[in-house]
Tab-separated table of C-alpha atoms in Angstrom:
chain	number	residue	atom	x	y	z
R	1	MET	CA	34.516	54.008	106.686
R	2	ARG	CA	34.894	50.694	107.118
R	3	VAL	CA	37.919	49.434	105.095
R	4	PHE	CA	39.343	46.049	104.700
R	5	ILE	CA	43.286	46.165	103.537
R	6	SER	CA	44.734	43.635	100.886
R	7	TYR	CA	47.756	43.165	100.967
R	8	ALA	CA	50.420	40.771	100.240
R	9	GLN	CA	52.659	39.745	103.405
R	10	GLU	CA	55.875	41.050	101.550
R	11	ASP	CA	54.047	44.528	101.586
R	12	ARG	CA	53.150	44.519	105.296
R	13	PRO	CA	55.398	47.702	106.543
R	14	GLN	CA	53.157	49.380	103.577
R	15	ALA	CA	50.380	48.080	105.538
R	16	GLU	CA	51.165	49.044	108.278
R	17	HIS	CA	51.802	52.499	107.317
R	18	LEU	CA	48.763	53.188	105.088
R	19	LYS	CA	46.372	51.425	107.938
R	20	GLN	CA	47.654	54.074	110.429
R	21	ARG	CA	47.142	56.793	108.208
R	22	LEU	CA	43.505	55.357	107.830
R	23	LEU	CA	42.876	55.951	111.685
R	24	ASP	CA	44.425	59.268	111.493
R	25	LEU	CA	41.878	60.285	108.478
R	26	GLY	CA	38.899	59.009	110.346
R	27	HIS	CA	38.829	55.413	108.581
R	28	ALA	CA	38.414	51.893	110.840
R	29	PRO	CA	40.778	49.838	108.726
R	30	TRP	CA	41.327	46.145	109.190
R	31	SER	CA	43.733	43.715	107.985
R	32	ASP	CA	44.638	40.174	109.116
R	33	SER	CA	48.135	41.126	110.823
R	34	GLY	CA	46.658	38.910	114.413
R	35	LEU	CA	45.199	35.778	112.197
R	36	HIS	CA	46.809	32.569	110.749
R	37	GLY	CA	46.034	30.163	108.164
R	38	GLY	CA	43.367	27.776	107.579
R	39	GLN	CA	39.543	27.562	107.481
R	40	ALA	CA	38.736	29.726	110.509
R	41	TRP	CA	41.533	32.587	109.102
R	42	TRP	CA	39.536	32.581	105.867
R	43	ASP	CA	36.009	32.657	107.745
R	44	GLU	CA	36.651	35.723	109.517
R	45	ILE	CA	38.507	36.832	106.461
R	46	LEU	CA	35.397	37.283	104.505
R	47	ASN	CA	33.371	38.209	107.210
R	48	ARG	CA	35.150	41.527	107.524
R	49	ILE	CA	35.095	41.416	103.782
R	50	ARG	CA	31.322	41.746	103.610
R	51	GLU	CA	31.013	44.086	106.418
R	52	SER	CA	33.742	46.722	105.386
R	53	ASP	CA	32.361	49.323	102.911
R	54	ALA	CA	35.488	49.649	100.801
R	55	LEU	CA	39.205	47.308	99.906
R	56	LEU	CA	42.056	49.199	99.960
R	57	LEU	CA	44.866	47.179	97.564
R	58	LEU	CA	48.048	47.229	97.950
R	59	ILE	CA	49.070	46.793	94.458
R	60	SER	CA	52.869	45.190	93.857
R	61	PRO	CA	54.371	42.295	92.371
R	62	ALA	CA	53.471	40.309	95.310
R	63	PHE	CA	50.141	41.412	95.503
R	64	LEU	CA	49.592	40.494	92.240
R	65	ALA	CA	51.010	36.658	92.449
R	66	SER	CA	49.218	36.010	96.026
R	67	GLN	CA	45.996	34.034	95.488
R	68	ALA	CA	44.252	35.511	98.427
R	69	CYS	CA	44.529	38.632	97.075
R	70	LEU	CA	42.927	37.741	94.316
R	71	LEU	CA	39.837	35.114	95.877
R	72	GLU	CA	39.419	38.404	98.369
R	73	ARG	CA	39.407	40.896	95.019
R	74	GLN	CA	37.232	38.420	93.068
R	75	TYR	CA	34.725	37.757	96.797
R	76	ALA	CA	34.902	42.133	97.252
R	77	THR	CA	33.924	42.953	93.293
R	78	LEU	CA	30.851	40.193	93.533
R	79	LEU	CA	29.860	41.776	96.895
R	80	GLY	CA	29.615	45.337	95.195
R	81	LYS	CA	32.355	46.559	97.252
R	82	HIS	CA	34.195	49.530	96.424
R	83	LEU	CA	37.693	49.583	95.849
R	84	VAL	CA	40.277	51.970	96.543
R	85	PRO	CA	43.939	50.866	95.098
R	86	VAL	CA	47.120	51.998	95.973
R	87	MET	CA	50.359	51.228	93.973
R	88	VAL	CA	53.017	50.444	96.496
R	89	ALA	CA	55.646	49.077	94.565
R	90	PRO	CA	56.487	49.784	90.997
R	91	VAL	CA	53.965	47.114	88.796
R	92	PRO	CA	53.674	48.492	84.545
R	93	HIS	CA	50.096	49.482	83.969
R	94	HIS	CA	49.902	46.825	80.871
R	95	VAL	CA	49.741	43.655	83.433
R	96	LEU	CA	47.121	44.760	85.869
R	97	PRO	CA	44.177	42.932	85.671
R	98	SER	CA	41.397	43.864	83.874
R	99	GLU	CA	39.204	44.608	86.817
R	100	LEU	CA	41.983	47.090	88.138
R	101	ALA	CA	43.729	48.911	84.641
R	102	PRO	CA	40.159	51.112	84.385
R	103	LEU	CA	40.476	52.842	88.312
R	104	GLN	CA	42.342	55.587	89.261
R	105	ILE	CA	45.096	54.346	91.372
R	106	VAL	CA	47.063	56.390	94.227
R	107	ASP	CA	50.922	56.557	93.670
R	108	TYR	CA	52.467	55.288	96.528
R	109	VAL	CA	55.683	53.538	95.798
R	110	GLN	CA	57.435	56.641	97.225
R	111	ALA	CA	55.923	58.018	100.707
R	112	SER	CA	55.755	62.019	100.157
R	113	GLU	CA	53.480	64.986	100.634
R	114	ALA	CA	52.280	64.566	97.440
R	115	SER	CA	51.250	60.761	97.892
R	116	ALA	CA	50.153	61.166	100.891
R	117	TYR	CA	47.630	64.062	99.620
R	118	ALA	CA	46.490	61.902	96.854
R	119	PHE	CA	46.042	58.693	99.452
R	120	ALA	CA	43.982	61.445	101.033
R	121	ARG	CA	41.811	62.493	98.891
R	122	ALA	CA	41.384	58.939	97.458
R	123	ALA	CA	39.974	57.706	100.846
R	124	ALA	CA	37.720	60.657	100.964
R	125	THR	CA	35.403	59.402	98.101
R	126	ILE	CA	34.860	56.017	99.966
R	127	GLN	CA	30.669	55.912	100.912
R	128	PRO	CA	28.891	53.597	103.150
R	129	ALA	CA	28.432	49.936	101.336
R	130	GLN	CA	25.204	49.332	99.425
R	131	GLN	CA	23.020	46.220	100.892
R	132	LEU	CA	24.173	42.941	99.931
R	133	PRO	CA	23.317	41.176	97.619
R	134	HIS	CA	20.714	37.788	98.055
R	135	PRO	CA	21.599	35.862	98.457
R	136	LEU	CA	25.008	36.148	98.382
R	137	PRO	CA	27.444	34.433	95.790
R	138	PRO	CA	28.967	31.314	96.858
R	139	PRO	CA	32.392	32.061	99.162
R	140	PRO	CA	35.566	31.284	97.601
R	141	PRO	CA	37.732	28.259	99.212
R	142	VAL	CA	40.720	28.377	101.256
R	143	PRO	CA	43.373	29.583	99.442
R	144	LEU	CA	46.051	27.013	99.335
R	145	SER	CA	43.978	24.054	100.090
R	146	TYR	CA	46.048	21.403	99.011
R	147	LEU	CA	48.525	22.801	101.602
R	148	ASN	CA	45.443	22.612	104.099
R	149	GLY	CA	45.391	19.343	103.532
R	150	LEU	CA	48.883	18.438	103.761
R	151	ARG	CA	49.847	20.184	106.958
R	152	ASP	CA	46.682	16.957	107.852
R	153	ARG	CA	48.835	14.066	106.857
R	154	ILE	CA	52.017	15.988	108.476
R	155	ALA	CA	49.892	15.602	112.041
R	156	ARG	CA	48.897	12.161	111.368
R	157	PRO	CA	50.272	9.444	114.368
R	158	THR	CA	52.220	7.589	111.547
R	159	LEU	CA	53.366	7.699	107.986
R	160	THR	CA	54.903	5.101	105.798
R	161	MET	CA	57.836	5.781	103.578
R	162	ASP	CA	56.053	6.716	100.727
R	163	ASP	CA	53.929	9.312	102.777
R	164	GLN	CA	56.247	10.947	103.864
R	165	LEU	CA	58.568	11.382	101.203
R	166	SER	CA	54.911	12.538	98.848
R	167	ILE	CA	54.731	14.635	101.661
R	168	VAL	CA	58.148	16.213	100.893
R	169	GLU	CA	58.058	16.536	97.170
R	170	GLN	CA	54.628	18.167	97.593
R	171	LEU	CA	56.080	21.230	99.786
R	172	GLY	CA	58.953	21.114	98.233
R	173	ARG	CA	57.075	22.108	94.795
R	174	GLY	CA	55.570	24.615	97.296
R	175	THR	CA	58.347	26.739	98.129
R	176	GLN	CA	59.423	27.514	95.016
R	177	ALA	CA	55.844	28.711	94.297
R	178	GLU	CA	55.364	32.234	92.735
R	179	ASP	CA	52.723	33.341	95.072
R	180	SER	CA	54.449	34.382	98.168
R	181	GLU	CA	52.086	33.425	100.696
R	182	GLU	CA	52.449	30.140	99.164
R	183	ARG	CA	56.270	29.528	99.614
R	184	ARG	CA	55.419	31.428	102.775
R	185	ALA	CA	53.545	28.150	104.199
R	186	ALA	CA	55.126	24.890	102.202
R	187	ARG	CA	58.621	26.326	104.133
R	188	GLU	CA	56.418	26.405	107.465
R	189	LEU	CA	55.337	22.820	107.111
R	190	LEU	CA	58.216	21.428	105.835
R	191	GLU	CA	59.876	22.948	109.362
R	192	MET	CA	56.616	21.336	111.310
R	193	PHE	CA	57.507	18.157	108.919
R	194	CYS	CA	60.973	18.531	109.666
R	195	ARG	CA	59.926	18.098	113.498
R	196	ARG	CA	58.958	14.361	113.669
R	197	THR	CA	61.345	12.186	115.520
R	198	ASP	CA	60.022	9.475	113.259
R	199	LEU	CA	60.981	10.735	109.163
R	200	TYR	CA	62.882	8.422	107.638
R	201	GLU	CA	66.813	9.321	106.407
R	202	SER	CA	65.912	9.863	103.131
R	203	ALA	CA	62.378	12.017	103.625
R	204	SER	CA	64.588	14.073	106.210
R	205	ARG	CA	67.266	14.799	104.000
R	206	ARG	CA	65.228	15.892	101.161
R	207	ALA	CA	63.396	17.929	103.266
R	208	HIS	CA	66.267	20.347	104.575
R	209	GLU	CA	67.629	19.877	101.185
R	210	HIS	CA	64.120	21.858	100.122
R	211	LEU	CA	64.281	24.137	103.226
R	212	VAL	CA	68.059	24.755	102.703
R	213	ARG	CA	67.791	25.631	98.944
R	214	GLY	CA	64.980	28.869	99.724
R	215	PRO	CA	62.487	29.741	97.013
R	216	ILE	CA	63.840	30.452	93.155
R	217	PRO	CA	64.124	34.696	92.459
R	218	GLN	CA	61.197	35.998	90.655
R	219	PRO	CA	62.000	38.895	87.829
R	220	PRO	CA	59.785	41.921	88.840
R	221	PRO	CA	57.027	42.327	86.136
R	222	GLN	CA	58.166	45.686	84.906
R	223	GLN	CA	61.601	43.240	83.777
R	224	LEU	CA	59.302	40.660	82.765
R	225	ALA	CA	57.685	43.182	80.405
R	226	MET	CA	60.440	44.755	79.035
R	227	ALA	CA	62.374	42.259	77.842
R	228	GLY	CA	59.758	40.802	75.086
R	229	PRO	CA	59.902	37.547	73.079
R	230	PRO	CA	63.349	35.698	73.223
R	231	VAL	CA	65.734	37.149	70.532
R	232	ALA	CA	67.749	34.797	68.110
R	233	ARG	CA	71.392	35.361	67.702
R	234	PRO	CA	73.442	33.248	66.071
R	235	ALA	CA	75.701	30.725	67.768
R	236	THR	CA	79.273	31.673	68.123
R	237	GLY	CA	80.034	29.301	70.999
R	238	THR	CA	80.424	26.254	67.716
R	239	SER	CA	82.415	28.260	65.316
R	240	THR	CA	85.183	30.210	67.813
R	241	THR	CA	85.781	26.790	69.243
R	242	VAL	CA	86.166	25.605	64.948
R	243	LYS	CA	88.549	28.229	64.966
R	244	VAL	CA	90.287	27.656	67.946
R	245	LEU	CA	91.311	23.756	67.518
R	246	ALA	CA	92.473	24.960	64.076
R	247	TRP	CA	94.791	27.316	65.270
R	248	ILE	CA	96.206	24.859	67.426
R	249	GLY	CA	96.040	21.892	64.320
R	250	ALA	CA	98.142	24.126	62.378
R	251	ALA	CA	100.512	25.035	64.646
R	252	PHE	CA	100.932	21.516	66.259
R	253	ILE	CA	102.064	20.605	62.399
R	254	ALA	CA	104.341	23.431	62.285
R	255	LEU	CA	106.086	22.363	64.812
R	256	ILE	CA	106.642	18.848	63.430
R	257	VAL	CA	107.657	20.236	59.973
R	258	LEU	CA	110.431	22.607	62.397
R	259	ILE	CA	111.228	19.786	64.320
R	260	TRP	CA	112.121	17.808	61.084
R	261	LEU	CA	114.140	20.195	59.422
R	262	MET	CA	116.502	20.755	62.226
R	263	MET	CA	117.198	16.707	62.778
R	264	PRO	CA	120.427	15.961	61.454
R	265	THR	CA	120.791	13.400	58.399
R	266	GLU	CA	123.056	10.398	58.126
R	267	PRO	CA	125.267	10.557	55.402
R	268	VAL	CA	124.259	8.353	52.311
R	269	CYS	CA	127.268	6.106	51.028
R	270	TYR	CA	128.174	3.971	47.696
R	271	PHE	CA	130.747	2.361	46.087
R	272	ASP	CA	132.319	4.259	43.194
R	273	THR	CA	134.203	2.111	40.737
R	274	ALA	CA	135.599	5.196	39.207
R	275	VAL	CA	137.658	5.912	41.879
R	276	GLY	CA	137.826	2.332	43.060
R	277	ALA	CA	136.458	3.993	46.890
R	278	TYR	CA	133.022	4.263	48.409
R	279	VAL	CA	131.883	7.842	47.963
R	280	CYS	CA	129.390	9.769	50.975
R	281	SER	CA	127.050	12.452	50.274
């Protein structure tokens, strides 16, 4: 059977491993490992989905965050394709998309003999695809289309300072996106932008800052699910500070009193008429 492998870039090693297993089982798998971004890349993806009998979905936190994987899955569902979900990294069941939650998911987080048998049984359920619907559903747009527009702007012969700063700020936000494909593409475009020889100093500096900073680490879904709503805690920082300051103030006052008590006092003298002389005490 013709099997389209849908996966996030972080899961490429697992994709290549399962691709080989499908070949060993007599299937004809296909993945986009040899393609690059852009409209031609996306047209080839959609064509392969239409020609496939089933989609192998490599579920992971990166897969769920990928816009391209979402569009592939939605288009395949509209075409009536058989979905074979395989979990390659831990994801809590209750955070799965509604179209995947009812399906039997093969646990392949740890490659083992048991997981290999489970994967083989799932692959054996793949049947030839039904006839495509007529008319075909509208194809989804190229994912990350705003980055494609930025690529065209970067390729222009000349760019004003405002153009350069605008491009850098949009790409900088892209490098912090949750979608791994978007982060990767934005970083590649920033590197492409930095190779221009007509950059203004401020735009060049900001672009390199974004490249050095890197992406913001994203917590895995299981941690997000277990975290729950924030718990209100008493603000102990302020009361602790007040107590420390009070102790310091009390110690300072005690020190002043002690110094005052230890200081020698000058004698007080007066003329005593009874004895006819000055008396000091």
